[in-house]
PDB file of C-alpha atoms in Angstrom:
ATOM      1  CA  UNK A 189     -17.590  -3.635 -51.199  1.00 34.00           C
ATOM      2  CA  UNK A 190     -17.043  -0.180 -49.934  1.00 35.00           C
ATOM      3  CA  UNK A 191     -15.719   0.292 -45.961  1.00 38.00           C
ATOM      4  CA  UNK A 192     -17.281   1.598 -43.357  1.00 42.00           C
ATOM      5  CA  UNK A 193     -15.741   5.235 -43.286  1.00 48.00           C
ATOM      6  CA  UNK A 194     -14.910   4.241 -39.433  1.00 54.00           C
ATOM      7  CA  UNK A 195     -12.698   1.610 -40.671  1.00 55.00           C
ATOM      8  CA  UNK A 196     -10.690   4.075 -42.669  1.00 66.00           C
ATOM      9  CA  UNK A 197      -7.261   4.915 -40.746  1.00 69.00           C
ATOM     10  CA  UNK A 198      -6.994   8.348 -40.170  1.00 66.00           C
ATOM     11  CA  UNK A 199      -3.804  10.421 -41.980  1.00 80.00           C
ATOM     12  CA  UNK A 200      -1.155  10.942 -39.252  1.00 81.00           C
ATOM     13  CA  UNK A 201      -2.585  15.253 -39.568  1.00 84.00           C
ATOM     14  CA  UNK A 202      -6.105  14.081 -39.257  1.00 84.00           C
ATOM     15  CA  UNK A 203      -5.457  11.957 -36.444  1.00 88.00           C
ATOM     16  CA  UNK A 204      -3.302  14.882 -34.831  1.00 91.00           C
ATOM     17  CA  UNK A 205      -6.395  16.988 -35.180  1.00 92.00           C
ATOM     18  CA  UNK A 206      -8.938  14.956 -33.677  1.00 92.00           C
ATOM     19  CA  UNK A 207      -6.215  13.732 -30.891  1.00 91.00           C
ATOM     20  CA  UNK A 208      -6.412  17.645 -30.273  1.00 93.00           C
ATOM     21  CA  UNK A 209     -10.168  18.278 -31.197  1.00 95.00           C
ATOM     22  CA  UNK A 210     -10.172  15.609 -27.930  1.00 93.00           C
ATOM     23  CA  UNK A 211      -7.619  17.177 -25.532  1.00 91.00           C
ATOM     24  CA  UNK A 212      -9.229  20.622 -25.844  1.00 93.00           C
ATOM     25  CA  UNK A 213     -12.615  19.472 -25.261  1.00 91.00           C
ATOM     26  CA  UNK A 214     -12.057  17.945 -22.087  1.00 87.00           C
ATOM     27  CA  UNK A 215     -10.428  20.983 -20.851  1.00 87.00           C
ATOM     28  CA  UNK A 216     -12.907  23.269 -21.932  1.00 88.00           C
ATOM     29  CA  UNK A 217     -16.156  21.018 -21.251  1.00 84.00           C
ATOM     30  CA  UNK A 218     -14.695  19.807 -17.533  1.00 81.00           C
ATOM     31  CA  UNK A 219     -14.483  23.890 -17.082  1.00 82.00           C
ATOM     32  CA  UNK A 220     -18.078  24.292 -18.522  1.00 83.00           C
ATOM     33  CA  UNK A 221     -20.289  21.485 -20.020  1.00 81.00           C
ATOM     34  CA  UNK A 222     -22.288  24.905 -22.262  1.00 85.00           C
ATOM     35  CA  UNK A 223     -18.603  26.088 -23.815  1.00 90.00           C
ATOM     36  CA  UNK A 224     -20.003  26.230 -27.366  1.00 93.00           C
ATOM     37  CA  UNK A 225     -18.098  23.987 -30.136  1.00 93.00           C
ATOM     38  CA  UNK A 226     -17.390  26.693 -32.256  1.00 94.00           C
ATOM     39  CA  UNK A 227     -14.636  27.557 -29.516  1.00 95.00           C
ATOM     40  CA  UNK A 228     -13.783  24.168 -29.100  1.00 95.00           C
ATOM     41  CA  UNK A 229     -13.027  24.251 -32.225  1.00 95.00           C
ATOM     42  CA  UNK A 230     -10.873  27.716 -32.509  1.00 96.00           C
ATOM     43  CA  UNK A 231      -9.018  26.678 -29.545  1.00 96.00           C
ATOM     44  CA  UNK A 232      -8.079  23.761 -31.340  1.00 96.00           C
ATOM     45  CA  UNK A 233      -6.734  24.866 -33.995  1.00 95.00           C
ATOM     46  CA  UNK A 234      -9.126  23.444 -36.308  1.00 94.00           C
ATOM     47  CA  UNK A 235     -11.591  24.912 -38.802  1.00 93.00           C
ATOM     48  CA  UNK A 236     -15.608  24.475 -38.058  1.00 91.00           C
ATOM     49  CA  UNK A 237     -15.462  21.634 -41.180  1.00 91.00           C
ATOM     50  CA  UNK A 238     -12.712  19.451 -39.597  1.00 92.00           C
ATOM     51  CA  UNK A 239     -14.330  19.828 -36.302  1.00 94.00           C
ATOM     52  CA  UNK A 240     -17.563  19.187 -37.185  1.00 93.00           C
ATOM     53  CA  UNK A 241     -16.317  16.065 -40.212  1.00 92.00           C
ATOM     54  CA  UNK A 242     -14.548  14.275 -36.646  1.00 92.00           C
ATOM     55  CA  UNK A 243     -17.632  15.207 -34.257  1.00 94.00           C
ATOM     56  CA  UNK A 244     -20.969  16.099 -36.054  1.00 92.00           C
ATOM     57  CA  UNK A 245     -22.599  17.220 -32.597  1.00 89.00           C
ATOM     58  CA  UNK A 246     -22.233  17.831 -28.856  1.00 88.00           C
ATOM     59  CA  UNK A 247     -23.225  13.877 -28.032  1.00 86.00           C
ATOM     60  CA  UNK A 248     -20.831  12.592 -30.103  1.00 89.00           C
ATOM     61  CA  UNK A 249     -17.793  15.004 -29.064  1.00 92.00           C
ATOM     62  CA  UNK A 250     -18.816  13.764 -24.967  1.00 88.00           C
ATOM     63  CA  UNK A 251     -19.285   9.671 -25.595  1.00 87.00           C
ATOM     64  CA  UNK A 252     -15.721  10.029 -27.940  1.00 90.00           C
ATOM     65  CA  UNK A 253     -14.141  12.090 -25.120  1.00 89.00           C
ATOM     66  CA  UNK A 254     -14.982   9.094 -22.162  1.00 87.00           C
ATOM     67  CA  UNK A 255     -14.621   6.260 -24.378  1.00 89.00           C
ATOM     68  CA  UNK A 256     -11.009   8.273 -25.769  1.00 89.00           C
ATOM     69  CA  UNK A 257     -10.205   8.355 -22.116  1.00 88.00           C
ATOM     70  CA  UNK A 258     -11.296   5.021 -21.332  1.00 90.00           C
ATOM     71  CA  UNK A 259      -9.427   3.490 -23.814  1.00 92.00           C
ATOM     72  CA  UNK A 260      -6.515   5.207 -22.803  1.00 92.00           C
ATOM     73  CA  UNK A 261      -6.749   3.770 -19.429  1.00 94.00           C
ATOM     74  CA  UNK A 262      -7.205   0.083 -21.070  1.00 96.00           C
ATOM     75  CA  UNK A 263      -4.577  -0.205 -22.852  1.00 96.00           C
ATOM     76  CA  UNK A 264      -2.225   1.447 -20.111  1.00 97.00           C
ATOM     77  CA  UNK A 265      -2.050  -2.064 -18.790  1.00 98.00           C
ATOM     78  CA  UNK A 266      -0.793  -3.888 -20.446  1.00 97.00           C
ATOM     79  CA  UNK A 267       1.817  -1.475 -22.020  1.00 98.00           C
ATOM     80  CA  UNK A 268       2.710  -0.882 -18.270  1.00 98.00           C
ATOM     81  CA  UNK A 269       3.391  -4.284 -17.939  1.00 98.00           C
ATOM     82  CA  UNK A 270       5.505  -4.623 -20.890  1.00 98.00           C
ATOM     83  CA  UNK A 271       7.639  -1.867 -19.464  1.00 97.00           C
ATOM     84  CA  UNK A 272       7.836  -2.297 -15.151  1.00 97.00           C
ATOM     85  CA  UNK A 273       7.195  -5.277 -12.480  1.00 97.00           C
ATOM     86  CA  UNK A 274       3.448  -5.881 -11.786  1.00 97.00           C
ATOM     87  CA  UNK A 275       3.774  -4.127  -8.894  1.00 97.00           C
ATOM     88  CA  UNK A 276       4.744  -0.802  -9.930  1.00 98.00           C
ATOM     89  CA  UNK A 277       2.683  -1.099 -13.160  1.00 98.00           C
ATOM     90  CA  UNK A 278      -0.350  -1.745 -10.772  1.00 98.00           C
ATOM     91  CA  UNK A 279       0.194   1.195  -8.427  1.00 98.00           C
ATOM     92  CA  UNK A 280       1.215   3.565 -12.051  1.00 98.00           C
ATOM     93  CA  UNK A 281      -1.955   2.519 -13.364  1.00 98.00           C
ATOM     94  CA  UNK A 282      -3.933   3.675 -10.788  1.00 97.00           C
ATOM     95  CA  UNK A 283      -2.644   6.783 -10.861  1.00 96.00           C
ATOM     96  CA  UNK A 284      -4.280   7.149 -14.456  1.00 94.00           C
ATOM     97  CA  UNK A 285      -7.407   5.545 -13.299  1.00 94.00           C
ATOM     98  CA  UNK A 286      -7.900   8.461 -10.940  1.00 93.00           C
ATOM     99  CA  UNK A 287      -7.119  10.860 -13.726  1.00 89.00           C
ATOM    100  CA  UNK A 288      -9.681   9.379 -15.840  1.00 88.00           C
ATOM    101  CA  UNK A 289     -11.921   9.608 -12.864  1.00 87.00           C
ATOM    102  CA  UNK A 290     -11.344  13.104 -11.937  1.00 86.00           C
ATOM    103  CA  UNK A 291     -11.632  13.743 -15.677  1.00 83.00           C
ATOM    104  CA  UNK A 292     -15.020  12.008 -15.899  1.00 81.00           C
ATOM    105  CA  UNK A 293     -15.628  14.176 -12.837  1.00 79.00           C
ATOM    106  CA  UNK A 294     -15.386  17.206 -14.330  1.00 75.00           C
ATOM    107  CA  UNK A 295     -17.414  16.053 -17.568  1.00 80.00           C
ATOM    108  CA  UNK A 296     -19.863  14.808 -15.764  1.00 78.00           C
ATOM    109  CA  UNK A 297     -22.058  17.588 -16.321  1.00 77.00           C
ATOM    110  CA  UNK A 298     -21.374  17.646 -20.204  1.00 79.00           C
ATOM    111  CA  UNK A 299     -22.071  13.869 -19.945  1.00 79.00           C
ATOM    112  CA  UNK A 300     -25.424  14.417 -18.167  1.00 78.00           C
ATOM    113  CA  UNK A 301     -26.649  16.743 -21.083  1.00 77.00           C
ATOM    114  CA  UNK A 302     -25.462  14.463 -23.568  1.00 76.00           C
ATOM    115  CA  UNK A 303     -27.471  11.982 -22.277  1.00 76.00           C
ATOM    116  CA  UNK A 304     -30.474  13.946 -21.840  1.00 78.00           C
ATOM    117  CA  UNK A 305     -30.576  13.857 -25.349  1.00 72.00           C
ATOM    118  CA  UNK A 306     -31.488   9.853 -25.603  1.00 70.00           C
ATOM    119  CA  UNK A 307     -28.674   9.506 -28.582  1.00 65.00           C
ATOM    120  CA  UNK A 308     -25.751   8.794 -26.008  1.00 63.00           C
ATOM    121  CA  UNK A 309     -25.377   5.448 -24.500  1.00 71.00           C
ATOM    122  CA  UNK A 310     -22.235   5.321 -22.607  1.00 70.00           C
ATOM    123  CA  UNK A 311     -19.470   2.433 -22.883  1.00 73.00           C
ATOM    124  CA  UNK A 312     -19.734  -0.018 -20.131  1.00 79.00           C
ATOM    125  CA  UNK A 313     -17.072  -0.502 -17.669  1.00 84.00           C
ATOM    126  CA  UNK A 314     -15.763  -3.913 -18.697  1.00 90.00           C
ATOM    127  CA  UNK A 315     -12.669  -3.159 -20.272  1.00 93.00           C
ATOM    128  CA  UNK A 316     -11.177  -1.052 -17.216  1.00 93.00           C
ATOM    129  CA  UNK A 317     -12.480  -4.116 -15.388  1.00 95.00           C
ATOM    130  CA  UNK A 318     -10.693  -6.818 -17.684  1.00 96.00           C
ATOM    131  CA  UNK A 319      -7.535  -4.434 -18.179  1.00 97.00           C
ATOM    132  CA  UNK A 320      -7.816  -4.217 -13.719  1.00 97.00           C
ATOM    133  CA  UNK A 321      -7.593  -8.159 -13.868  1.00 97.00           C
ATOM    134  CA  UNK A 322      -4.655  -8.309 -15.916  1.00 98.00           C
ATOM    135  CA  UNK A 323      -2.428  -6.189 -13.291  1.00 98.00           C
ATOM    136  CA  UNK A 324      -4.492  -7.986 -10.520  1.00 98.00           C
ATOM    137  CA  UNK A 325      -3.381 -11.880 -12.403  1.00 98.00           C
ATOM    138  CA  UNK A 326       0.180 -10.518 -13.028  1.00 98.00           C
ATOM    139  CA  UNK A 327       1.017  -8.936  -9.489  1.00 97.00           C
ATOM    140  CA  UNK A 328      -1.030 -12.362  -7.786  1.00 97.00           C
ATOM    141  CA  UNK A 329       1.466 -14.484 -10.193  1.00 96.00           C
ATOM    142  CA  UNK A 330       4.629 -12.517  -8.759  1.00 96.00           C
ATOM    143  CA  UNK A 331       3.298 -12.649  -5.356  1.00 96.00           C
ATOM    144  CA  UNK A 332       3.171  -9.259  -4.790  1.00 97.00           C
ATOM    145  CA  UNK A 333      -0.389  -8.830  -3.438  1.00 97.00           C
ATOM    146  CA  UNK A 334      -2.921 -11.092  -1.896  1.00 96.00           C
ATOM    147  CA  UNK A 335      -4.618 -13.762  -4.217  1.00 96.00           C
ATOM    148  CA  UNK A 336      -7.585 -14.259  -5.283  1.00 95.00           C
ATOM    149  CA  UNK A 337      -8.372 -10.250  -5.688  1.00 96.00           C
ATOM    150  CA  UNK A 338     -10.735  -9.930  -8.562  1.00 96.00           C
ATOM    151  CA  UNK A 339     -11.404  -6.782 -10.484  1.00 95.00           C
ATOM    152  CA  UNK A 340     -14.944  -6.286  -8.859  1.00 94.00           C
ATOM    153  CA  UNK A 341     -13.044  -6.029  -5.380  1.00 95.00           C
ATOM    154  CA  UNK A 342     -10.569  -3.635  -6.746  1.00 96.00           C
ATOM    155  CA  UNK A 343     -13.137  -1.413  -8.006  1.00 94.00           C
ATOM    156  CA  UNK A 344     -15.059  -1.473  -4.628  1.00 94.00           C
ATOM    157  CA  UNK A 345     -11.526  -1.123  -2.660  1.00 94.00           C
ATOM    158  CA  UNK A 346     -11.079   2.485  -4.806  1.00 94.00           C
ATOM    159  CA  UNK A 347     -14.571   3.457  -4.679  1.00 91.00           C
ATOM    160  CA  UNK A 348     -13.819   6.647  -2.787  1.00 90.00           C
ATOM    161  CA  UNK A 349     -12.295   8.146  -6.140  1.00 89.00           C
ATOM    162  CA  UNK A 350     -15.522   9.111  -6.950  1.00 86.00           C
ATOM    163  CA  UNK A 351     -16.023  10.956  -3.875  1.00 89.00           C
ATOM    164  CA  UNK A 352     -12.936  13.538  -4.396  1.00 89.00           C
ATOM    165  CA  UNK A 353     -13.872  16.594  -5.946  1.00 86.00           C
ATOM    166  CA  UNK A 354     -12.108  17.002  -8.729  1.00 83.00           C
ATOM    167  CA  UNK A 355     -12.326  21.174  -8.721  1.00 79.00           C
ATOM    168  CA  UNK A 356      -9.995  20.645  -5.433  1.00 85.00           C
ATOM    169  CA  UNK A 357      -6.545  19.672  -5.118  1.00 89.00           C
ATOM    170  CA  UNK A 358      -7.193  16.171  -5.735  1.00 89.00           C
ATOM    171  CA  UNK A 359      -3.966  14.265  -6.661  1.00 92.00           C
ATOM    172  CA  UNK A 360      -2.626  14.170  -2.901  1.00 95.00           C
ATOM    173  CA  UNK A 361      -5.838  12.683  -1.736  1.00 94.00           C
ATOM    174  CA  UNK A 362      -6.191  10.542  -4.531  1.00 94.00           C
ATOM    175  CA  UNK A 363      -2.241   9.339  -3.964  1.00 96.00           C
ATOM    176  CA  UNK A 364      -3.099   8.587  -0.036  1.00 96.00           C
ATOM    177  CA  UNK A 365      -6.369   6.681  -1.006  1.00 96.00           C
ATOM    178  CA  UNK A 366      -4.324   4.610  -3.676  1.00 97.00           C
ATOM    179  CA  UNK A 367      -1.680   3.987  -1.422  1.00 97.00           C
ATOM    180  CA  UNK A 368      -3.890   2.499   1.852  1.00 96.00           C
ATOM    181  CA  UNK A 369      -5.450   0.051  -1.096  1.00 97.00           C
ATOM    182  CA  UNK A 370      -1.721  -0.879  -2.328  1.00 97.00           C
ATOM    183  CA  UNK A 371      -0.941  -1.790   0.985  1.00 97.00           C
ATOM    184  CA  UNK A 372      -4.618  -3.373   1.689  1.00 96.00           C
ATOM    185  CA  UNK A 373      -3.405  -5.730  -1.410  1.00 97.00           C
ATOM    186  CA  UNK A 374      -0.067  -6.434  -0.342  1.00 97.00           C
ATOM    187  CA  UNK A 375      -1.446  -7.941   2.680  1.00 95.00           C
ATOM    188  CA  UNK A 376      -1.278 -11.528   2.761  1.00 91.00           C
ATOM    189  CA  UNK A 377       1.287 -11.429  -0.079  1.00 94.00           C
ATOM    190  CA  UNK A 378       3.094 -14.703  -0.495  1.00 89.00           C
ATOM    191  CA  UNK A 379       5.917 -14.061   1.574  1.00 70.00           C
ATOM    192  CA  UNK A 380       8.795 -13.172  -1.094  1.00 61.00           C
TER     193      UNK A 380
END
């Protein structure tokens, strides 16, 4: 029985390429969701044949660029973990969860054409959600924060993300916000 062709690792140059393909795009499509692919591409560094063999259309370039970044996000958590206490992992990982959401931001025109189209149905938020819990379980477990925090709090606690305009200066704002909800879930720590 043949594979599917998506099961099929990638050569260490192809995956370089679409790794790439991926950083350019969300560069050039947070700057402006028309910037034809055909530059995409050339800024790239990629022929119209690689480009198009990783991404045959606009649709599938913008759901592989959020569920890229996504992933990216998800599996931040745990590798922060590995590497720092639960509390500094926590308050790391939020910094990249307001990257990806200044990112998604930026795309979200892009995304709303995309979508437009009826062929893009965009990934769900439950793995930022579980990967949220983990930090939340581990830092709760050290006593670091509160207990009994659950993702879906979390995610309303840092709702005003979504409110900072990414075109601005956003990281100071974004650093300030994260900050008042690190010390909103150290409250009522387990004293140490």
């Amino acid at each position: 029985m043949r594979q599917k062709k998506d099961a099929v690792p990638l050569r260490s140059d192809a995956q370089r390429n679409r790794e790439r393909i991926l950083d350019v795009a969300l560069a050039e499509l947070t700057r402006c969701a028309d910037t034809p692919l055909s530059t995409i591409a050339k800024k790239a560094c990629v022929g119209q044949g690689t480009f198009y063999r990783n991404f045959p259309n606009r649709e599938a370039l913008v759901l592989e660029i959020y569920r890229h970044g996504m992933q990216q996000v998800t599996d931040a958590a745990a590798q922060l973990l590995r590497t720092r206490d639960p509390e500094r992992a926590l308050r790391e990982w939020m910094d990249l969860l307001a990257r990806f959401a200044m990112a998604k931001a930026g795309l979200a025109d892009a995304i709303r054409q995309a979508m437009a189209s009826g062929n893009l149905t965009k990934p769900g938020p439950a793995p930022v959600i579980a990967a949220a819990e983990l930090l939340l379980r581990a830092n709760e477990a050290a006593g670091t924060i509160r207990p009994g925090v659950t993702g879906d709090d979390f995610f309303l606690a840092i709702a005003g993300l979504w409110q900072i305009d990414p075109r601005e200066d956003w990281q100071p704002r974004a650093a300030r916000l994260l900050d008042l909800v690190m010390d909103g879930l150290r409250a009522g720590a387990p004293e140490r």
